[in-house]
Each structure stands twice: as structure tokens, then as C-alpha cells.
């Protein structure tokens, strides 16, 4: 399910992860230098999706939201929010399509791992 929430938020907590360079580190290591921002009384848009358990290994099941400011000049991962008022748009897409890279390095990626515990650590 895809969704967009546009409105006024009494509280918003987001994280910003530094840009990664090759070779990419595991996400838990990559976020070690993250910056967390907290906002009060901010108008913005949250966009995100909810993925099902069957994507475990190629994505993380559950909700994933990003904050986009009014100028559309920043995009941060949402950790917490309190919506004061706003509008919501939903799109329940009945199919899932993912195209994988055709590079040699991608053939070495281990996709069979359950990253749920690692992601719970990362998103706190």
C-alpha cells in the first residue's frame, strides 16, 4: 500500500543517513553516523508504503515513511510523528514488481537474510 499524508504536524522526528560509497556497508553500520532531527509545528508531506511479510530478504516488511519539506529540498526517513490535521491519499496496488540490477556485484548480494531485527535497531 502506498500513501501520502499532507498536513500540519505537532511533532516530527526524522533521521538522515550520510551518503554511502562503494563498497556499501550493512545498513546498521551505515547509520552509525546518522543525524536525528526533531521538529515541532511543521507543515510538510509524508510519503511512504507498507510492504508485506513476503518481501523479507529484499526489503523490510512494515511501514516506511519519508518526510518532504514544503520547498521539496529535503527528504528524510520518519521515525515518529504526531499529525495535527491534514489529508491522506492511499493506493492499494494489487501487484508487486521489482527489477534487479544486472551487475556482477549484485550477484554476490545475500538476499535470503531476515533483516527485521537489524532494521528495528536502525529505525530507533
CSV table of N, CA and C in Angstrom, one decimal, residues 8-118:
chain,number,residue,atom,x,y,z
A,8,UNK,N,-0.3,19.4,8.8
A,8,UNK,CA,0.4,20.1,9.9
A,8,UNK,C,0.7,19.1,11.0
A,9,UNK,N,2.0,19.0,11.4
A,9,UNK,CA,2.4,18.0,12.3
A,9,UNK,C,2.8,18.8,13.6
A,10,UNK,N,2.3,18.3,14.7
A,10,UNK,CA,2.7,19.0,16.0
A,10,UNK,C,4.1,18.5,16.4
A,11,UNK,N,4.5,17.3,15.9
A,11,UNK,CA,5.8,16.7,16.3
A,11,UNK,C,6.2,15.8,15.1
A,12,UNK,N,7.5,15.9,14.8
A,12,UNK,CA,8.1,15.0,13.8
A,12,UNK,C,9.5,14.7,14.1
A,13,UNK,N,9.9,13.5,14.1
A,13,UNK,CA,11.3,13.0,14.3
A,13,UNK,C,11.7,12.3,13.1
A,14,UNK,N,12.9,12.7,12.5
A,14,UNK,CA,13.4,12.1,11.3
A,14,UNK,C,14.9,11.8,11.5
A,15,UNK,N,15.4,10.9,10.6
A,15,UNK,CA,16.8,10.6,10.6
A,15,UNK,C,17.3,10.9,9.2
A,16,UNK,N,18.6,11.3,9.2
A,16,UNK,CA,19.3,11.5,7.9
A,16,UNK,C,20.5,10.6,8.0
A,17,UNK,N,20.7,9.8,7.0
A,17,UNK,CA,21.8,8.9,6.9
A,17,UNK,C,22.8,9.4,5.9
A,18,UNK,N,24.1,9.5,6.2
A,18,UNK,CA,25.1,10.0,5.2
A,18,UNK,C,25.1,9.2,3.9
A,19,UNK,N,25.4,9.8,2.8
A,19,UNK,CA,25.5,9.1,1.6
A,19,UNK,C,26.6,8.0,1.7
A,20,UNK,N,26.3,6.9,1.1
A,20,UNK,CA,27.2,5.7,1.1
A,20,UNK,C,28.0,5.7,-0.2
A,21,UNK,N,29.2,5.2,0.0
A,21,UNK,CA,30.1,5.0,-1.2
A,21,UNK,C,30.4,3.5,-1.3
A,22,UNK,N,30.7,3.1,-2.5
A,22,UNK,CA,31.1,1.7,-2.7
A,22,UNK,C,32.4,1.4,-2.0
A,23,UNK,N,32.6,0.2,-1.4
A,23,UNK,CA,31.7,-0.8,-1.2
A,23,UNK,C,30.7,-0.5,-0.1
A,24,UNK,N,29.4,-0.7,-0.3
A,24,UNK,CA,28.4,-0.4,0.6
A,24,UNK,C,28.5,-1.2,1.9
A,25,UNK,N,28.3,-0.5,3.0
A,25,UNK,CA,28.3,-1.3,4.3
A,25,UNK,C,26.9,-1.7,4.6
A,26,UNK,N,26.8,-2.6,5.6
A,26,UNK,CA,25.5,-3.1,6.0
A,26,UNK,C,24.8,-1.8,6.6
A,27,UNK,N,23.5,-1.8,6.5
A,27,UNK,CA,22.7,-0.6,6.9
A,27,UNK,C,23.0,-0.3,8.4
A,28,UNK,N,23.0,-1.3,9.2
A,28,UNK,CA,23.3,-1.0,10.7
A,28,UNK,C,24.6,-0.2,10.8
A,29,UNK,N,25.6,-0.5,10.0
A,29,UNK,CA,26.9,0.2,10.1
A,29,UNK,C,26.8,1.6,9.4
A,30,UNK,N,26.0,1.7,8.4
A,30,UNK,CA,25.9,2.9,7.6
A,30,UNK,C,25.2,4.0,8.4
A,31,UNK,N,24.3,3.6,9.3
A,31,UNK,CA,23.5,4.6,10.1
A,31,UNK,C,24.2,5.0,11.3
A,32,UNK,N,25.4,4.5,11.6
A,32,UNK,CA,26.1,4.8,12.8
A,32,UNK,C,26.4,6.3,12.9
A,33,UNK,N,26.5,7.0,11.7
A,33,UNK,CA,26.8,8.4,11.7
A,33,UNK,C,25.5,9.2,11.3
A,34,UNK,N,24.4,8.6,11.6
A,34,UNK,CA,23.1,9.3,11.2
A,34,UNK,C,22.9,10.6,12.1
A,35,UNK,N,22.1,11.5,11.6
A,35,UNK,CA,21.7,12.6,12.4
A,35,UNK,C,20.2,12.6,12.6
A,36,UNK,N,19.8,12.8,13.8
A,36,UNK,CA,18.3,12.8,14.1
A,36,UNK,C,17.9,14.3,14.3
A,37,UNK,N,16.8,14.6,13.6
A,37,UNK,CA,16.2,15.9,13.7
A,37,UNK,C,14.8,15.8,14.3
A,38,UNK,N,14.4,16.8,15.2
A,38,UNK,CA,13.1,16.8,15.7
A,38,UNK,C,12.5,18.2,15.4
A,39,UNK,N,11.2,18.2,14.9
A,39,UNK,CA,10.5,19.4,14.6
A,39,UNK,C,9.2,19.5,15.3
A,40,UNK,N,8.8,20.7,15.6
A,40,UNK,CA,7.5,21.0,16.2
A,40,UNK,C,6.8,21.9,15.3
A,41,UNK,N,5.5,21.7,15.2
A,41,UNK,CA,4.6,22.6,14.4
A,41,UNK,C,5.1,22.8,13.0
A,42,UNK,N,5.2,21.8,12.2
A,42,UNK,CA,5.8,21.8,10.9
A,42,UNK,C,4.7,21.4,9.9
A,43,UNK,N,4.7,22.1,8.7
A,43,UNK,CA,3.8,21.7,7.6
A,43,UNK,C,4.7,21.0,6.6
A,44,UNK,N,4.3,19.8,6.2
A,44,UNK,CA,5.1,19.0,5.3
A,44,UNK,C,4.2,17.9,4.7
A,45,UNK,N,4.9,17.1,3.9
A,45,UNK,CA,4.3,15.9,3.3
A,45,UNK,C,5.1,14.7,3.7
A,46,UNK,N,4.3,13.6,4.1
A,46,UNK,CA,4.9,12.3,4.3
A,46,UNK,C,4.5,11.4,3.2
A,47,UNK,N,5.4,10.7,2.6
A,47,UNK,CA,5.1,9.7,1.6
A,47,UNK,C,5.7,8.4,2.1
A,48,UNK,N,5.0,7.3,1.7
A,48,UNK,CA,5.6,6.0,2.2
A,48,UNK,C,4.8,4.9,1.6
A,49,UNK,N,5.1,3.7,2.2
A,49,UNK,CA,4.5,2.5,1.8
A,49,UNK,C,4.5,1.5,2.9
A,50,UNK,N,3.7,0.5,2.8
A,50,UNK,CA,3.7,-0.6,3.7
A,50,UNK,C,3.9,-1.9,2.9
A,51,UNK,N,4.9,-2.6,3.2
A,51,UNK,CA,5.2,-3.8,2.5
A,51,UNK,C,4.8,-5.1,3.3
A,52,UNK,N,4.4,-6.1,2.7
A,52,UNK,CA,4.0,-7.4,3.3
A,52,UNK,C,5.2,-8.2,3.7
A,53,UNK,N,4.9,-9.2,4.5
A,53,UNK,CA,6.0,-10.1,5.0
A,53,UNK,C,6.7,-10.8,3.9
A,54,UNK,N,6.1,-11.1,2.8
A,54,UNK,CA,6.7,-11.8,1.7
A,54,UNK,C,7.9,-11.1,1.1
A,55,UNK,N,8.1,-9.9,1.4
A,55,UNK,CA,9.3,-9.2,0.8
A,55,UNK,C,10.5,-9.3,1.7
A,56,UNK,N,10.4,-10.0,2.8
A,56,UNK,CA,11.6,-10.2,3.7
A,56,UNK,C,12.8,-10.7,2.9
A,57,UNK,N,13.9,-10.1,3.0
A,57,UNK,CA,15.1,-10.5,2.3
A,57,UNK,C,15.5,-9.5,1.2
A,58,UNK,N,14.4,-8.9,0.5
A,58,UNK,CA,14.7,-7.9,-0.5
A,58,UNK,C,14.3,-6.5,0.0
A,59,UNK,N,13.5,-6.5,1.0
A,59,UNK,CA,13.0,-5.3,1.6
A,59,UNK,C,12.6,-5.6,3.1
A,60,UNK,N,12.2,-4.6,3.8
A,60,UNK,CA,11.8,-4.8,5.2
A,60,UNK,C,10.3,-4.7,5.3
A,61,UNK,N,9.6,-5.7,5.8
A,61,UNK,CA,8.2,-5.6,5.9
A,61,UNK,C,7.7,-4.5,6.9
A,62,UNK,N,6.6,-3.9,6.7
A,62,UNK,CA,6.1,-2.9,7.6
A,62,UNK,C,6.0,-1.6,6.9
A,63,UNK,N,5.9,-0.5,7.7
A,63,UNK,CA,5.7,0.8,7.2
A,63,UNK,C,7.1,1.5,7.0
A,64,UNK,N,7.2,2.3,6.0
A,64,UNK,CA,8.4,3.1,5.7
A,64,UNK,C,7.9,4.4,5.2
A,65,UNK,N,8.3,5.5,5.9
A,65,UNK,CA,7.8,6.8,5.6
A,65,UNK,C,9.0,7.8,5.4
A,66,UNK,N,8.8,8.7,4.5
A,66,UNK,CA,9.8,9.8,4.3
A,66,UNK,C,9.1,11.2,4.4
A,67,UNK,N,9.8,12.1,5.0
A,67,UNK,CA,9.4,13.5,5.2
A,67,UNK,C,9.9,14.3,4.1
A,68,UNK,N,9.1,15.1,3.4
A,68,UNK,CA,9.5,16.0,2.4
A,68,UNK,C,9.0,17.4,2.8
A,69,UNK,N,10.0,18.4,2.9
A,69,UNK,CA,9.6,19.7,3.4
A,69,UNK,C,8.8,20.4,2.3
A,70,UNK,N,8.2,21.6,2.6
A,70,UNK,CA,7.4,22.3,1.7
A,70,UNK,C,8.1,22.8,0.5
A,71,UNK,N,9.4,23.1,0.6
A,71,UNK,CA,10.3,23.5,-0.5
A,71,UNK,C,10.7,22.3,-1.4
A,72,UNK,N,10.5,21.1,-0.9
A,72,UNK,CA,10.9,19.9,-1.6
A,72,UNK,C,12.4,19.8,-1.7
A,73,UNK,N,13.1,20.4,-0.7
A,73,UNK,CA,14.6,20.4,-0.7
A,73,UNK,C,15.2,19.4,0.2
A,74,UNK,N,14.4,18.7,0.9
A,74,UNK,CA,15.0,17.6,1.8
A,74,UNK,C,14.0,16.4,1.9
A,75,UNK,N,14.6,15.3,2.1
A,75,UNK,CA,13.9,14.0,2.2
A,75,UNK,C,14.5,13.2,3.3
A,76,UNK,N,13.9,13.0,4.4
A,76,UNK,CA,14.4,12.3,5.5
A,76,UNK,C,13.5,11.1,5.9
A,77,UNK,N,14.1,10.1,6.5
A,77,UNK,CA,13.3,9.0,7.0
A,77,UNK,C,12.6,9.3,8.3
A,78,UNK,N,11.3,9.0,8.3
A,78,UNK,CA,10.5,9.3,9.5
A,78,UNK,C,10.6,8.3,10.6
A,79,UNK,N,10.9,8.7,11.8
A,79,UNK,CA,10.9,7.8,13.0
A,79,UNK,C,9.6,7.9,13.8
A,80,UNK,N,9.1,9.1,14.0
A,80,UNK,CA,7.9,9.3,14.8
A,80,UNK,C,7.2,10.6,14.2
A,81,UNK,N,5.8,10.6,14.4
A,81,UNK,CA,5.1,11.8,14.0
A,81,UNK,C,3.8,11.9,14.8
A,82,UNK,N,3.3,13.1,15.0
A,82,UNK,CA,2.0,13.4,15.5
A,82,UNK,C,1.3,14.4,14.5
A,83,UNK,N,0.3,13.9,13.9
A,83,UNK,CA,-0.5,14.7,12.9
A,83,UNK,C,-1.5,15.6,13.6
A,84,UNK,N,-1.4,16.9,13.4
A,84,UNK,CA,-2.4,17.8,13.9
A,84,UNK,C,-3.7,17.8,13.1
A,85,UNK,N,-3.5,18.0,11.8
A,85,UNK,CA,-4.6,17.9,10.8
A,85,UNK,C,-3.9,17.8,9.4
A,86,UNK,N,-4.7,17.2,8.5
A,86,UNK,CA,-4.2,17.0,7.1
A,86,UNK,C,-5.1,16.1,6.3
A,87,UNK,N,-4.6,15.8,5.1
A,87,UNK,CA,-5.3,14.9,4.2
A,87,UNK,C,-4.4,13.7,3.9
A,88,UNK,N,-5.1,12.6,3.6
A,88,UNK,CA,-4.3,11.3,3.3
A,88,UNK,C,-4.8,10.8,2.0
A,89,UNK,N,-3.9,10.3,1.2
A,89,UNK,CA,-4.2,9.6,-0.1
A,89,UNK,C,-3.6,8.2,0.0
A,90,UNK,N,-4.4,7.2,-0.4
A,90,UNK,CA,-4.0,5.8,-0.3
A,90,UNK,C,-4.1,5.2,-1.7
A,91,UNK,N,-3.2,4.3,-2.0
A,91,UNK,CA,-3.2,3.5,-3.2
A,91,UNK,C,-2.9,2.0,-2.9
A,92,UNK,N,-3.9,1.2,-3.0
A,92,UNK,CA,-3.8,-0.2,-2.7
A,92,UNK,C,-3.5,-0.9,-4.0
A,93,UNK,N,-2.2,-1.1,-4.3
A,93,UNK,CA,-1.8,-1.8,-5.5
A,93,UNK,C,-1.8,-3.3,-5.4
A,94,UNK,N,-2.5,-4.0,-6.2
A,94,UNK,CA,-2.6,-5.4,-6.0
A,94,UNK,C,-1.4,-6.3,-6.5
A,95,UNK,N,-0.4,-5.6,-7.1
A,95,UNK,CA,0.7,-6.4,-7.6
A,95,UNK,C,2.1,-5.8,-7.1
A,96,UNK,N,3.1,-6.6,-7.2
A,96,UNK,CA,4.4,-6.1,-6.8
A,96,UNK,C,5.4,-6.5,-7.9
A,97,UNK,N,6.2,-5.5,-8.3
A,97,UNK,CA,7.2,-5.8,-9.4
A,97,UNK,C,8.5,-5.1,-8.9
A,98,UNK,N,9.6,-5.9,-9.0
A,98,UNK,CA,10.9,-5.3,-8.7
A,98,UNK,C,11.9,-5.8,-9.7
A,99,UNK,N,12.6,-4.8,-10.3
A,99,UNK,CA,13.6,-5.1,-11.2
A,99,UNK,C,15.0,-5.1,-10.6
A,100,UNK,N,15.8,-6.1,-10.7
A,100,UNK,CA,17.1,-6.2,-10.0
A,100,UNK,C,18.2,-5.7,-11.0
A,101,UNK,N,19.3,-5.2,-10.4
A,101,UNK,CA,20.4,-4.8,-11.3
A,101,UNK,C,21.0,-6.0,-12.0
A,102,UNK,N,21.6,-5.7,-13.1
A,102,UNK,CA,22.2,-6.8,-13.9
A,102,UNK,C,23.8,-6.9,-13.7
A,103,UNK,N,24.3,-6.2,-12.7
A,103,UNK,CA,25.7,-6.1,-12.4
A,103,UNK,C,26.2,-7.3,-11.8
A,104,UNK,N,27.5,-7.6,-12.0
A,104,UNK,CA,28.2,-8.7,-11.3
A,104,UNK,C,28.2,-8.6,-9.8
A,105,UNK,N,28.4,-7.4,-9.3
A,105,UNK,CA,28.4,-7.2,-7.9
A,105,UNK,C,27.1,-7.5,-7.2
A,106,UNK,N,26.0,-7.3,-7.9
A,106,UNK,CA,24.7,-7.6,-7.4
A,106,UNK,C,24.5,-9.1,-7.2
A,107,UNK,N,25.1,-9.9,-8.1
A,107,UNK,CA,25.0,-11.4,-8.0
A,107,UNK,C,25.6,-11.9,-6.7
A,108,UNK,N,26.4,-11.1,-6.0
A,108,UNK,CA,27.1,-11.5,-4.8
A,108,UNK,C,26.3,-11.1,-3.5
A,109,UNK,N,25.2,-10.3,-3.7
A,109,UNK,CA,24.4,-9.8,-2.6
A,109,UNK,C,23.6,-11.0,-2.0
A,110,UNK,N,23.6,-11.1,-0.7
A,110,UNK,CA,22.8,-12.1,0.0
A,110,UNK,C,21.5,-11.6,0.4
A,111,UNK,N,20.5,-12.1,-0.3
A,111,UNK,CA,19.1,-11.6,-0.1
A,111,UNK,C,18.3,-12.5,0.8
A,112,UNK,N,18.7,-13.6,1.2
A,112,UNK,CA,17.9,-14.5,1.9
A,112,UNK,C,17.9,-14.2,3.4
A,113,UNK,N,18.5,-13.2,3.9
A,113,UNK,CA,18.6,-12.9,5.3
A,113,UNK,C,17.3,-12.2,5.8
A,114,UNK,N,16.9,-12.5,7.0
A,114,UNK,CA,15.8,-11.8,7.6
A,114,UNK,C,16.4,-10.6,8.4
A,115,UNK,N,16.2,-9.4,7.9
A,115,UNK,CA,16.8,-8.2,8.4
A,115,UNK,C,15.9,-7.5,9.4
A,116,UNK,N,14.8,-8.1,9.8
A,116,UNK,CA,13.9,-7.4,10.7
A,116,UNK,C,14.5,-6.9,12.0
A,117,UNK,N,15.3,-7.7,12.7
A,117,UNK,CA,15.9,-7.3,13.9
A,117,UNK,C,16.9,-6.2,13.7
A,118,UNK,N,17.7,-6.3,12.6
A,118,UNK,CA,18.6,-5.2,12.3
A,118,UNK,C,17.9,-3.9,12.0
